[in-house]
mmCIF file of C-alpha atoms in Angstrom:
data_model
loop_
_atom_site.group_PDB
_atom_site.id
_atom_site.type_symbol
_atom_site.label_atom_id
_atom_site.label_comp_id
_atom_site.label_asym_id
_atom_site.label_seq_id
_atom_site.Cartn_x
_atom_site.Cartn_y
_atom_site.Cartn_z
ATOM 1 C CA UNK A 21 43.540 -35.973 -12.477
ATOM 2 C CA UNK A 22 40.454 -36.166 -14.839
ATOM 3 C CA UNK A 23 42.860 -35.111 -17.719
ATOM 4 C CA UNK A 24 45.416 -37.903 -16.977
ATOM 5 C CA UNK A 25 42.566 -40.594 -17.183
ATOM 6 C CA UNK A 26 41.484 -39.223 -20.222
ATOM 7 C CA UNK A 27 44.664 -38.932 -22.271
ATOM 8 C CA UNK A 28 46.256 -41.945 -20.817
ATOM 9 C CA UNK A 29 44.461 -45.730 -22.215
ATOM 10 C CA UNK A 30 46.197 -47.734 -19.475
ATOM 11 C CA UNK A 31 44.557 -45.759 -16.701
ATOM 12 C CA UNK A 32 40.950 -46.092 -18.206
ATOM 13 C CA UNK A 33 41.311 -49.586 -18.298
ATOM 14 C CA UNK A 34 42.600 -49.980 -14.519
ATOM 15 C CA UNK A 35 39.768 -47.469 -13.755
ATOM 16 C CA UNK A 36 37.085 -49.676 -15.514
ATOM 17 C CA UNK A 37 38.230 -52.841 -13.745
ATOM 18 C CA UNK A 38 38.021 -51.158 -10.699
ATOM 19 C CA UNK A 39 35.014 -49.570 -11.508
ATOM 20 C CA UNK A 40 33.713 -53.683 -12.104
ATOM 21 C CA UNK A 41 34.956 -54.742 -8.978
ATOM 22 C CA UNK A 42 33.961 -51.400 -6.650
ATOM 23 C CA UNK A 43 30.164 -52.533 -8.537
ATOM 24 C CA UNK A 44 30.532 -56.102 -7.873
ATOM 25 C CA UNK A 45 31.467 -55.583 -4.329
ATOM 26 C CA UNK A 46 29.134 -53.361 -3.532
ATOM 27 C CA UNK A 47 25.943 -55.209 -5.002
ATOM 28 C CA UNK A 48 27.673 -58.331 -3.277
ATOM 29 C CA UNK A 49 27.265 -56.501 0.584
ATOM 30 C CA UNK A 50 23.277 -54.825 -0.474
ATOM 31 C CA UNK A 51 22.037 -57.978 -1.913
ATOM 32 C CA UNK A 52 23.327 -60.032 2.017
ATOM 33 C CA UNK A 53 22.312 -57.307 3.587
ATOM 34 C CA UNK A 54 18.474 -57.876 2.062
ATOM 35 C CA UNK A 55 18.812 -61.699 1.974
ATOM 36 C CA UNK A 56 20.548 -62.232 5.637
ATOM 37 C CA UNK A 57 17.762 -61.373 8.160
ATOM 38 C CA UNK A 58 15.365 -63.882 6.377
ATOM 39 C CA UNK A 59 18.223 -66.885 5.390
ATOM 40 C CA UNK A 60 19.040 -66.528 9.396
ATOM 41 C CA UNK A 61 15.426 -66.200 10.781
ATOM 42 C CA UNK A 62 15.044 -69.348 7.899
ATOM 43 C CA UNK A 63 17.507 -71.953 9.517
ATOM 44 C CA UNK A 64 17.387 -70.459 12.733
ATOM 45 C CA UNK A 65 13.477 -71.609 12.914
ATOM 46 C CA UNK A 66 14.674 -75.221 11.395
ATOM 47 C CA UNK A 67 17.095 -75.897 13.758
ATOM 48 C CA UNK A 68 15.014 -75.504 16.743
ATOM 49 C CA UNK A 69 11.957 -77.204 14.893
ATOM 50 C CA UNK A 70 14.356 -80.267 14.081
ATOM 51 C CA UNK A 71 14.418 -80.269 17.672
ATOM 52 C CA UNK A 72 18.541 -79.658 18.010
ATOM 53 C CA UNK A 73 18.161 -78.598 21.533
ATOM 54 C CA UNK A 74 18.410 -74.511 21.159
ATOM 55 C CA UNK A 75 15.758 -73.836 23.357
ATOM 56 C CA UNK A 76 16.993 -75.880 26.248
ATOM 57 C CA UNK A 77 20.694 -73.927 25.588
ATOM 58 C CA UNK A 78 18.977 -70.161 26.115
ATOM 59 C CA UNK A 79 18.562 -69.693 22.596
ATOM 60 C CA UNK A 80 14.282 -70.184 22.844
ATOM 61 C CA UNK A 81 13.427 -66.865 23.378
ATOM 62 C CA UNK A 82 13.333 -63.569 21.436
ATOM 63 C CA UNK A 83 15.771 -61.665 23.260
ATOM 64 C CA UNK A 84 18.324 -64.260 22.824
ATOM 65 C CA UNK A 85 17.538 -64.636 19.248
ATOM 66 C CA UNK A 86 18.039 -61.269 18.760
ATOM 67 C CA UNK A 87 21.253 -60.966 20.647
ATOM 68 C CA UNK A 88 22.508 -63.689 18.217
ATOM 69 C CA UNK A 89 21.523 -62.675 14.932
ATOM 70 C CA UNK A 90 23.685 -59.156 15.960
ATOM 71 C CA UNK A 91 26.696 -61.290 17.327
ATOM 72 C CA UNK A 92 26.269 -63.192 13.510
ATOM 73 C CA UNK A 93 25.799 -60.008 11.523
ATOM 74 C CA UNK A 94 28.639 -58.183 13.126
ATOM 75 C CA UNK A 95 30.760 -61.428 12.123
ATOM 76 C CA UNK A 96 29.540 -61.824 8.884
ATOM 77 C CA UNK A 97 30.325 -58.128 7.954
ATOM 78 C CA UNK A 98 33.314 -58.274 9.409
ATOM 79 C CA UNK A 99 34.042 -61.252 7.282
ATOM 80 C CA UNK A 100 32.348 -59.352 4.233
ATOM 81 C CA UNK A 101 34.313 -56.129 5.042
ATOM 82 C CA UNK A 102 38.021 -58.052 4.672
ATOM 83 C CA UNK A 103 36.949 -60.211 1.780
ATOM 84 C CA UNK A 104 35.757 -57.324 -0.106
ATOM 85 C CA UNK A 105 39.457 -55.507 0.781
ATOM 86 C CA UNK A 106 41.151 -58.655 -0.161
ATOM 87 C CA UNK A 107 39.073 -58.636 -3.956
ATOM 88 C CA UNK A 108 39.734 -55.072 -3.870
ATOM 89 C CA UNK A 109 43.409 -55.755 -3.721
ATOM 90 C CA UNK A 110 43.999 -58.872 -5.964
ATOM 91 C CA UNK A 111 41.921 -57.064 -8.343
ATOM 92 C CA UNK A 112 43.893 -53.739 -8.708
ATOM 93 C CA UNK A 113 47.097 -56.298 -8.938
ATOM 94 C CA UNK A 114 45.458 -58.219 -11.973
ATOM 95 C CA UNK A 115 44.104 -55.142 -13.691
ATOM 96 C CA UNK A 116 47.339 -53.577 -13.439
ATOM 97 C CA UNK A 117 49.043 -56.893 -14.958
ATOM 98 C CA UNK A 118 45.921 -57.103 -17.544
ATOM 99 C CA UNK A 119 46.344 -53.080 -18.493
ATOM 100 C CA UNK A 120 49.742 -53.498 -19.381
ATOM 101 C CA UNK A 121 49.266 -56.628 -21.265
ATOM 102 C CA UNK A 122 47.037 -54.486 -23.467
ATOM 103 C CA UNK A 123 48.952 -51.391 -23.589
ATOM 104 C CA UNK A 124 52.226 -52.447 -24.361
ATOM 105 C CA UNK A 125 51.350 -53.517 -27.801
ATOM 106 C CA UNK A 126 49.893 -50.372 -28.313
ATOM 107 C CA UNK A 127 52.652 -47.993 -26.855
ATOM 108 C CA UNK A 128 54.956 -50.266 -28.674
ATOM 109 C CA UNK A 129 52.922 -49.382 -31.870
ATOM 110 C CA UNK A 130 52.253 -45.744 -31.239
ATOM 111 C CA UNK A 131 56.626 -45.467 -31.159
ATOM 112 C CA UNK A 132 56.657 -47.531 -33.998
ATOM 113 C CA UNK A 133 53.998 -45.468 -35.594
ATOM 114 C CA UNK A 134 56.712 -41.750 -34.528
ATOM 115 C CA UNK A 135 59.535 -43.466 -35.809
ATOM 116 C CA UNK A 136 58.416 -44.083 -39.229
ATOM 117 C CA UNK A 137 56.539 -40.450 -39.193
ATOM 118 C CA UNK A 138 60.125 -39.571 -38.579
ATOM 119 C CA UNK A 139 61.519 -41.012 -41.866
ATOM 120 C CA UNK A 140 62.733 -44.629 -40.550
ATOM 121 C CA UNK A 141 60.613 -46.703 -43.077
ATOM 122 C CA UNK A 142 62.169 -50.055 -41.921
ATOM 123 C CA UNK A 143 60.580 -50.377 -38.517
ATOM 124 C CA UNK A 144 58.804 -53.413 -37.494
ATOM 125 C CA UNK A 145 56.554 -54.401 -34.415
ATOM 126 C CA UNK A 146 56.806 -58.109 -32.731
ATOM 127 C CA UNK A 147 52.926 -59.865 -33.640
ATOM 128 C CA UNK A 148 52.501 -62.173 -30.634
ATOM 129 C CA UNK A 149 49.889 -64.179 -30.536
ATOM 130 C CA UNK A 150 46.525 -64.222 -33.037
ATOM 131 C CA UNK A 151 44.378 -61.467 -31.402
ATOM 132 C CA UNK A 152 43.189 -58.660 -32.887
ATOM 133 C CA UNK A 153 45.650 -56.545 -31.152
ATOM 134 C CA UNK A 154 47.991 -59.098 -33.409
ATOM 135 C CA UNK A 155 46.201 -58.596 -36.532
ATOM 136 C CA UNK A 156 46.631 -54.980 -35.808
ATOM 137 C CA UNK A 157 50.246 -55.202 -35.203
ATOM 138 C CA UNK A 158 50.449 -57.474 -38.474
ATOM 139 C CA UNK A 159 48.227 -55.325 -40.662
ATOM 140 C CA UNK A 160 50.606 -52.285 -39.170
ATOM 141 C CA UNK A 161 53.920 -54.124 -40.136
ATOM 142 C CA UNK A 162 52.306 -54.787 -44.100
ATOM 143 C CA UNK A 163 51.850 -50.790 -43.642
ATOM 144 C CA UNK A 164 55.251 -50.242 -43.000
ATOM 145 C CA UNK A 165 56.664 -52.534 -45.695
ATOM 146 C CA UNK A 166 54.102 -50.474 -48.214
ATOM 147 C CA UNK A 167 55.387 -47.129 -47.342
ATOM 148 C CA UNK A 168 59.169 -48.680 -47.751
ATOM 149 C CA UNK A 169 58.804 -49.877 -50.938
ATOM 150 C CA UNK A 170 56.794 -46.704 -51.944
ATOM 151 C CA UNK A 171 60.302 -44.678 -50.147
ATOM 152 C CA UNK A 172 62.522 -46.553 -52.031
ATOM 153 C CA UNK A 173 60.469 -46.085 -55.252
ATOM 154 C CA UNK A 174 60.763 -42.373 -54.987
ATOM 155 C CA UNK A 175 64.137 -42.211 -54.077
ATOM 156 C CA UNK A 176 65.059 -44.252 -57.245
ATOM 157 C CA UNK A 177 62.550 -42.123 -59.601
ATOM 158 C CA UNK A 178 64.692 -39.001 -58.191
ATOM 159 C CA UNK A 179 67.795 -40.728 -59.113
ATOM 160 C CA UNK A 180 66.615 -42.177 -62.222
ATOM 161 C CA UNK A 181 64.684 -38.798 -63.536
ATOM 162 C CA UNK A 182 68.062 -36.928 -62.666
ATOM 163 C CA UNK A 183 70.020 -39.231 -64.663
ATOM 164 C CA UNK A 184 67.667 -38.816 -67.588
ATOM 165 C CA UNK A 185 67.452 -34.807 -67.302
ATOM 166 C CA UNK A 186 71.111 -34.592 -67.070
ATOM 167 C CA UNK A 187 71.984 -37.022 -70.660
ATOM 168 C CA UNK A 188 70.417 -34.144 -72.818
ATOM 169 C CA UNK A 189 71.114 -31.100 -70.411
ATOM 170 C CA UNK A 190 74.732 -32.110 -70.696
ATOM 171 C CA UNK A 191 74.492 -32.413 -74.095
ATOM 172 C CA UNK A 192 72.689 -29.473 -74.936
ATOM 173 C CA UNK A 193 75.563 -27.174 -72.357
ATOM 174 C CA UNK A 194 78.581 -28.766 -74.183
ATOM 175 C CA UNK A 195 77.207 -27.964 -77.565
ATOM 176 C CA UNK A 196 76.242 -24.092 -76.408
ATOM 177 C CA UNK A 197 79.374 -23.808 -74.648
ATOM 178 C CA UNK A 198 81.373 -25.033 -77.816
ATOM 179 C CA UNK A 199 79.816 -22.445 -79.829
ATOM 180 C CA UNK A 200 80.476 -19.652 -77.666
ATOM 181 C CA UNK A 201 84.335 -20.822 -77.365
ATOM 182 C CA UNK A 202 84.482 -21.293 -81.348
ATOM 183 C CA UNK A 203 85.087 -25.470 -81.081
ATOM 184 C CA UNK A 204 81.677 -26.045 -82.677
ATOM 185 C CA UNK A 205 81.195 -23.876 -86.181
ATOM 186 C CA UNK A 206 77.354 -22.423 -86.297
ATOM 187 C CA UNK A 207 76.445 -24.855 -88.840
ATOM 188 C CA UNK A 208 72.842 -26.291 -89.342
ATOM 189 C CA UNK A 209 73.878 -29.691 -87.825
ATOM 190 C CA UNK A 210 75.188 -28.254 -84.611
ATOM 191 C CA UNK A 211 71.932 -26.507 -83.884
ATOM 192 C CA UNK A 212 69.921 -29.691 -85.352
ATOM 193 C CA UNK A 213 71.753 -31.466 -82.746
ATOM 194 C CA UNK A 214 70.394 -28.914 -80.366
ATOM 195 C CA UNK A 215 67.436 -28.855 -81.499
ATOM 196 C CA UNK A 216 67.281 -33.041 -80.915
ATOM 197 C CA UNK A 217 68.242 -32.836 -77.444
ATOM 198 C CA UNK A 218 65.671 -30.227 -76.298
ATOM 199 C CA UNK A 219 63.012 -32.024 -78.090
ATOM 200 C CA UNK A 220 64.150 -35.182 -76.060
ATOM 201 C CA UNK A 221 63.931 -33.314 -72.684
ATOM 202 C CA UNK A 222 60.423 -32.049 -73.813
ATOM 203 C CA UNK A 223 59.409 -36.144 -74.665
ATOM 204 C CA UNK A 224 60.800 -36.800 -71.321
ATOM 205 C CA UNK A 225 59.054 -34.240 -69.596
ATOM 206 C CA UNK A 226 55.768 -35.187 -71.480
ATOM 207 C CA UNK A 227 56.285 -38.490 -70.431
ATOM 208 C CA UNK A 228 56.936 -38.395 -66.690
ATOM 209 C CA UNK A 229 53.608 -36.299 -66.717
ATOM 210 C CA UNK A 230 51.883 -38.920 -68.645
ATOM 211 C CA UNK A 231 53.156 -41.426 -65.789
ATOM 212 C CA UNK A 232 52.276 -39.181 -62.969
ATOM 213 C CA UNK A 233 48.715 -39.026 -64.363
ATOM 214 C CA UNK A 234 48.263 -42.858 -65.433
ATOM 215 C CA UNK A 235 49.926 -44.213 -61.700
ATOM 216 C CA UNK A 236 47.666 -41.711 -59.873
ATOM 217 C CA UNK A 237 44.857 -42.825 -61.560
ATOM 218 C CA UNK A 238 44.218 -39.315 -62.460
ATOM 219 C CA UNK A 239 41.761 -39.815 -65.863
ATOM 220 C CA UNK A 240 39.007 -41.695 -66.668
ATOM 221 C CA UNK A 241 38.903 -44.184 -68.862
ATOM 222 C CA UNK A 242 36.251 -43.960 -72.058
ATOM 223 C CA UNK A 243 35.005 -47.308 -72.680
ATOM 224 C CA UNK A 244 32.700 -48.455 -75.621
ATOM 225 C CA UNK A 245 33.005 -51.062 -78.614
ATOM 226 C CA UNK A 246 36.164 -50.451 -80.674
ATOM 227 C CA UNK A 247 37.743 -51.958 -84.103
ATOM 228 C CA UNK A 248 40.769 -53.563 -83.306
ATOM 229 C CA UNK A 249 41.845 -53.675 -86.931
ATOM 230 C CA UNK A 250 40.954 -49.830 -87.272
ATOM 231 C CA UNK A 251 43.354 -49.540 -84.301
ATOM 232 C CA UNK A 252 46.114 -51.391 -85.537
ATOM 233 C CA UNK A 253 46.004 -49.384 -88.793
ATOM 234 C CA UNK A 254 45.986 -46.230 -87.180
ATOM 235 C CA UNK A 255 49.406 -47.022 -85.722
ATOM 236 C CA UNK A 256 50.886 -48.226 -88.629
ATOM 237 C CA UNK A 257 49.969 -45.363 -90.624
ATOM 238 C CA UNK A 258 51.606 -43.040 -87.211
ATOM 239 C CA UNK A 259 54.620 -44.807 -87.104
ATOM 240 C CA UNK A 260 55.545 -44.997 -90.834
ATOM 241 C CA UNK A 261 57.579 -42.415 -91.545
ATOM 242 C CA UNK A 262 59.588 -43.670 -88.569
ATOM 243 C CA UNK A 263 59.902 -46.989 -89.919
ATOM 244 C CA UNK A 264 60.548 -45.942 -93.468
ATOM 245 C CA UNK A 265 63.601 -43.936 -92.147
ATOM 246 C CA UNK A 266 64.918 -47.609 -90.989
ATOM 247 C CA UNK A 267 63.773 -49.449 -93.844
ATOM 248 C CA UNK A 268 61.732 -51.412 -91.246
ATOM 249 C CA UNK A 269 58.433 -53.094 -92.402
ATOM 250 C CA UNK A 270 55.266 -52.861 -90.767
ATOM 251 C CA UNK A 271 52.792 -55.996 -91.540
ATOM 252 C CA UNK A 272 49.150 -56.714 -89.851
ATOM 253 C CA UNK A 273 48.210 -60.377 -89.030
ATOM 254 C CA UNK A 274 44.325 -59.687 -88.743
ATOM 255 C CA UNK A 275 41.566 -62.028 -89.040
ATOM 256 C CA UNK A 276 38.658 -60.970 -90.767
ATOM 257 C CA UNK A 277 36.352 -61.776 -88.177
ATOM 258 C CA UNK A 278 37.965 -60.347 -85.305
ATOM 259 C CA UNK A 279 35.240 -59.151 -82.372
ATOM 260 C CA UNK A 280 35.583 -55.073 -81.006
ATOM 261 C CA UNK A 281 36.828 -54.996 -77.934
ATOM 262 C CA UNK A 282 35.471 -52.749 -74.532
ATOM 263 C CA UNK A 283 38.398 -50.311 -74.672
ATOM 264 C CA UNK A 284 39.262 -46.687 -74.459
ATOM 265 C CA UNK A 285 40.067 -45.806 -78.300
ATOM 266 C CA UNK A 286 42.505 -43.520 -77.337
ATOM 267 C CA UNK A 287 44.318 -44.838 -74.266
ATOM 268 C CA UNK A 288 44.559 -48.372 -76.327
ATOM 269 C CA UNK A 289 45.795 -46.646 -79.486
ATOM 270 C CA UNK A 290 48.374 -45.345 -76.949
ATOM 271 C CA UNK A 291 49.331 -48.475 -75.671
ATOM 272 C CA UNK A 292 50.039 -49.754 -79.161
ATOM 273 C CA UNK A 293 51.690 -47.155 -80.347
ATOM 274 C CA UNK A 294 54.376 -47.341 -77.403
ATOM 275 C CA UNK A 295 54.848 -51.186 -77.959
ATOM 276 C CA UNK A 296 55.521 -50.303 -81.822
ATOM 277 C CA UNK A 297 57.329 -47.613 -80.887
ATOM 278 C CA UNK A 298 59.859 -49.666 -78.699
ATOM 279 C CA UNK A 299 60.250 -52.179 -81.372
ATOM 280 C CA UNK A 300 61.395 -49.532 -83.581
ATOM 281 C CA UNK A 301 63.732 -48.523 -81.487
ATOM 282 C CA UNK A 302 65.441 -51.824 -80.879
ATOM 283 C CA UNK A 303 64.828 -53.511 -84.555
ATOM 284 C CA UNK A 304 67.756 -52.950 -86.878
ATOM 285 C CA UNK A 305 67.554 -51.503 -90.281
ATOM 286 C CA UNK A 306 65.810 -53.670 -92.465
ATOM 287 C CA UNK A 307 63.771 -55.729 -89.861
ATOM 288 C CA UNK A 308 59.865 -56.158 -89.416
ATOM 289 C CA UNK A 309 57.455 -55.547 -87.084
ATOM 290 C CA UNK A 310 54.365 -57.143 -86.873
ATOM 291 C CA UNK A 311 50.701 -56.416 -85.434
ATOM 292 C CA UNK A 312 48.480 -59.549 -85.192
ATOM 293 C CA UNK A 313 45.151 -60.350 -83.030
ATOM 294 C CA UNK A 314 43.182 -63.010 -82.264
ATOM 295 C CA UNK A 315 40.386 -64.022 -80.267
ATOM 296 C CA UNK A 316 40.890 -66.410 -77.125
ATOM 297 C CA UNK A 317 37.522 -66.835 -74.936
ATOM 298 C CA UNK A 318 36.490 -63.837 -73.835
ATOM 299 C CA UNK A 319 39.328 -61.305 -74.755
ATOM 300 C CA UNK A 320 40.950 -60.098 -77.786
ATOM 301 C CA UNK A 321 44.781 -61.117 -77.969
ATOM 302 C CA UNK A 322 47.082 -58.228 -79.700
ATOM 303 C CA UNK A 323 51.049 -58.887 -79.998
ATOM 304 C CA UNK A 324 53.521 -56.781 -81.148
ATOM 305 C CA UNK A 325 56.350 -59.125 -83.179
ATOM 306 C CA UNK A 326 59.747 -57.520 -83.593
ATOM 307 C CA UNK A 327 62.790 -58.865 -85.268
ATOM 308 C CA UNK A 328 64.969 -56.586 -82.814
ATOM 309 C CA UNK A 329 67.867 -57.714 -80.264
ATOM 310 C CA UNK A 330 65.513 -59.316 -78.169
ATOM 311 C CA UNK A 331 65.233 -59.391 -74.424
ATOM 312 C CA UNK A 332 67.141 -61.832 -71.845
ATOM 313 C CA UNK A 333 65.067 -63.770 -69.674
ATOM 314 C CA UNK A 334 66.687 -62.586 -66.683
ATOM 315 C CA UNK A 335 66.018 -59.218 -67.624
ATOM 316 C CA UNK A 336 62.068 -59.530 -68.549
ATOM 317 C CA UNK A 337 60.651 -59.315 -65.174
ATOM 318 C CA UNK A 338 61.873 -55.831 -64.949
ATOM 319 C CA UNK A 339 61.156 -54.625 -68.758
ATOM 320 C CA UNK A 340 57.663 -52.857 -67.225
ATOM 321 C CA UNK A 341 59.563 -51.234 -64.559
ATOM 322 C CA UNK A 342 59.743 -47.417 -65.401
ATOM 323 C CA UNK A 343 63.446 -46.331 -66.282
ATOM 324 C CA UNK A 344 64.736 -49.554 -66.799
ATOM 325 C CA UNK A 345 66.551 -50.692 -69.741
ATOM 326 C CA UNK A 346 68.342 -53.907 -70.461
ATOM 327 C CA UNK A 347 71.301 -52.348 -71.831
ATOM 328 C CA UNK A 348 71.654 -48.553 -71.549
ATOM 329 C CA UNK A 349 74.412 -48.189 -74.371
ATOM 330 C CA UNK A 350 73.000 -50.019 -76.766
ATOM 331 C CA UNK A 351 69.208 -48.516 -75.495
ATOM 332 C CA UNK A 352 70.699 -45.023 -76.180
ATOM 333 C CA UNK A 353 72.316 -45.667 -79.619
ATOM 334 C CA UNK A 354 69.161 -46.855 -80.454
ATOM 335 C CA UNK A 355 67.148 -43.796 -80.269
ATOM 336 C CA UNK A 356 67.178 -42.590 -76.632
ATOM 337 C CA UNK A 357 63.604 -43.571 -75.172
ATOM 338 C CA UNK A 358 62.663 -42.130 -71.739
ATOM 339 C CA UNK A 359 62.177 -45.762 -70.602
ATOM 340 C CA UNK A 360 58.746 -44.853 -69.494
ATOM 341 C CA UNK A 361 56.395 -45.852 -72.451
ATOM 342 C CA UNK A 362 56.192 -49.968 -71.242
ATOM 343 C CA UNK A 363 54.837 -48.772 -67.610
ATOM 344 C CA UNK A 364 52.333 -46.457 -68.968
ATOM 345 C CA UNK A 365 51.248 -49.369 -71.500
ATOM 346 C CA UNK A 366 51.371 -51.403 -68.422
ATOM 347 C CA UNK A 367 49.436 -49.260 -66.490
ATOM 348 C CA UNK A 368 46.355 -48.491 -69.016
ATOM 349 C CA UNK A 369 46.532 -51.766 -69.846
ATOM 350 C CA UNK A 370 45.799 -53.167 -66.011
ATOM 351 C CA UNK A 371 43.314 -50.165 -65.688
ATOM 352 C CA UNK A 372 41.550 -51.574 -68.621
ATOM 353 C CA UNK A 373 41.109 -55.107 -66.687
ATOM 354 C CA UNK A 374 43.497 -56.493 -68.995
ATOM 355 C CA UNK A 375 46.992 -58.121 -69.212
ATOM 356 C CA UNK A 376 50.352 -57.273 -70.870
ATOM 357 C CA UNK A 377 53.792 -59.611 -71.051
ATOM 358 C CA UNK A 378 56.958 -60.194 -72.742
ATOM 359 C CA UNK A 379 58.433 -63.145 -74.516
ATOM 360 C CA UNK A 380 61.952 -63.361 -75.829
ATOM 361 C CA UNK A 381 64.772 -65.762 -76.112
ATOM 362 C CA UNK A 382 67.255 -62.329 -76.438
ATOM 363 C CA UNK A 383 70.284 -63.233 -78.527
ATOM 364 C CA UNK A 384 68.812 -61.419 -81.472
ATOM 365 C CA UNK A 385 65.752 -63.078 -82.141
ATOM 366 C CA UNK A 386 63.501 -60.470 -81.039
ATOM 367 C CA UNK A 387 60.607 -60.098 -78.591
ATOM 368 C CA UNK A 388 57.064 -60.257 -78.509
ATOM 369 C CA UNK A 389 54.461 -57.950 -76.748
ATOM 370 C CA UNK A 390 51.094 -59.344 -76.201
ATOM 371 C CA UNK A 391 47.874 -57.804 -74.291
ATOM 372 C CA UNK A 392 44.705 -58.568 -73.875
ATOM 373 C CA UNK A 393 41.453 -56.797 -74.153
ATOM 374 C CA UNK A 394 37.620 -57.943 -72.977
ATOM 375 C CA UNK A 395 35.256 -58.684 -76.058
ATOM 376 C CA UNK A 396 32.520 -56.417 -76.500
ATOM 377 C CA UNK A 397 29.803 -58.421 -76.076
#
């Protein structure tokens, strides 16, 4: 019985509110049993001093008195004895409506709560009312919708990291399988084009560690003063052999004057690097791309110009989202990212207490990548 009360919410609250009215009752009958005797004695003693005839009806003496204070006491605990049943009753009724009241949202909740342990991430529970067992059942119901979204994000990172694995595993199984049926000769291009795949499955690899790490918040950032223009150069000088190979030009728009910024050196020179880097992917032989900064209030401005195929409104929203590319054929003949290097920029770039976006009018006229970085003041 003990165990029952204490595994079981609903019963502890009847049990309390019994427990209130058992106490109630009880100090109810003590506290008339200590007043009675002198309220009685009291108006007993102004009646017959008002002169209302008691002594001339027997009541004068002691003896009779007596005889009637028992007669009233009997009564009045009689009285006491079925009112105090009568509480006892109505009470048990409204704590047992009151109990469930409470516990319903709660057992509906604690199901809730075993469904979605059990893998059913869309379940909801009704808010009624603006309580705080409704802000519970509210705050519980934003849970939910977190751990969807977070469900469906895994789900389409397994289906998305499969698809990516497979393009050069494929690749890579045809071209052994071709030599070892004679279709391919052993030439230096066939194993080249080996060679190309598995170092694209090692880039993706790299990089879906690099996003583990950067979404689980799994480094710490470095932050002092640092030269944007030192920066910029730095990535230029990386990237130029890539850009040569396209005959695409790399220009800096820097002011003379431009501030440092509070950044992690490396993490930012990362962040640049993979905007460049995409540019050269989707800029066509002979284009430009081009760093410029500039101050605005309190933050360093840095865009990344391309003249590449540019991105369609409808499609810039997404461009951050890991994975996601505006047109997979064309993204592919272009170089074959992993379609992970705009979150992580995304990503440091937020950790950094900063902001990153996209402008483009697609149809070929390029796109621009801007962020921002806090002055070093």
């Amino acid at each position: 019985m003990i165990d029952y009360f204490r595994r079981h919410l609903g019963a502890k609250l009847l049990l309390s509110y019994l427990a209130i009215v058992v106490v109630g009752v009880a100090v109810l009958i003590i506290a008339s049993q200590f007043i009675l005797p002198t309220s009685f004695n009291r108006h007993m003693s102004g009646m017959m001093g008002n002169g209302m005839g008691m002594g001339n009806q027997g009541f004068g003496n002691s003896d009779s008195m007596s005889q009637l204070y028992v007669d009233f006491r009997a009564s009045f605990n009689e009285a006491l004895t079925y009112a105090a049943l009568a509480a006892m009753i109505v009470a048990i009724a409204l704590s047992l409506f009151f109990s469930r009241s409470v516990i319903a949202p709660v057992r509906a909740m604690s199901q809730a709560t075993q469904r979605i342990a059990d893998g059913r991430y869309d379940e909801r529970v009704r808010v009624n009312g603006s309580d705080e067992l409704a802000q519970l059942a509210l705050y519980f119901n934003q849970m939910a919708e977190k751990l969807n979204q977070i469900e469906s994000m895994r789900r389409r990172l397994i289906g998305d990291v499969s698809h990516e694995l497979r393009t050069p595993l494929t690749a890579i199984k045809g071209s052994m399988e071709g030599l070892m049926d004679g279709v391919l000769p052993a030439t230096h291009e066939t194993y080249q084009q080996i060679h190309a795949e598995a170092d694209r499955l090692n880039r993706l690899v790299d990089d879906l560690q690099e996003l583990s790490r950067v979404e689980a918040h799994a480094y710490q950032l470095d932050i002092y003063p640092v030269d944007v223009s030192s920066l910029a150069r730095t990535v230029t000088k990386r990237l130029a052999p890539q850009a040569d190979a396209k005959h695409i030009t790399l220009n800096l728009e820097l002011p003379p004057d431009l501030p440092y910024v509070l950044a992690d050196e490396d993490r930012a020179t990362q962040v640049l690097t993979n905007l460049v880097g995409n540019g050269l992917q989707y800029t066509p032989e002979g284009g430009r791309i081009t760093i410029a900064a500039k101050q605005v209030g309190n933050e360093v401005q840095i865009a990344v110009r391309d003249t590449g195929i540019g991105i369609p409104t409808e499609h810039q929203p997404h461009i951050f989202d890991r994975f996601y590319r505006v047109d997979k054929s064309r993204s592919r003949q272009s170089g074959g990212g992993s379609g992970i290097g705009l979150t992580i920029a995304h990503a440091l770039i937020e950790a950094h207490g900063g902001h990153i976006w996209v402008e483009s009018i697609g149809n070929e006229k390029g796109s621009v990548f801007t962020f921002t970085l806090p002055i070093a003041i």
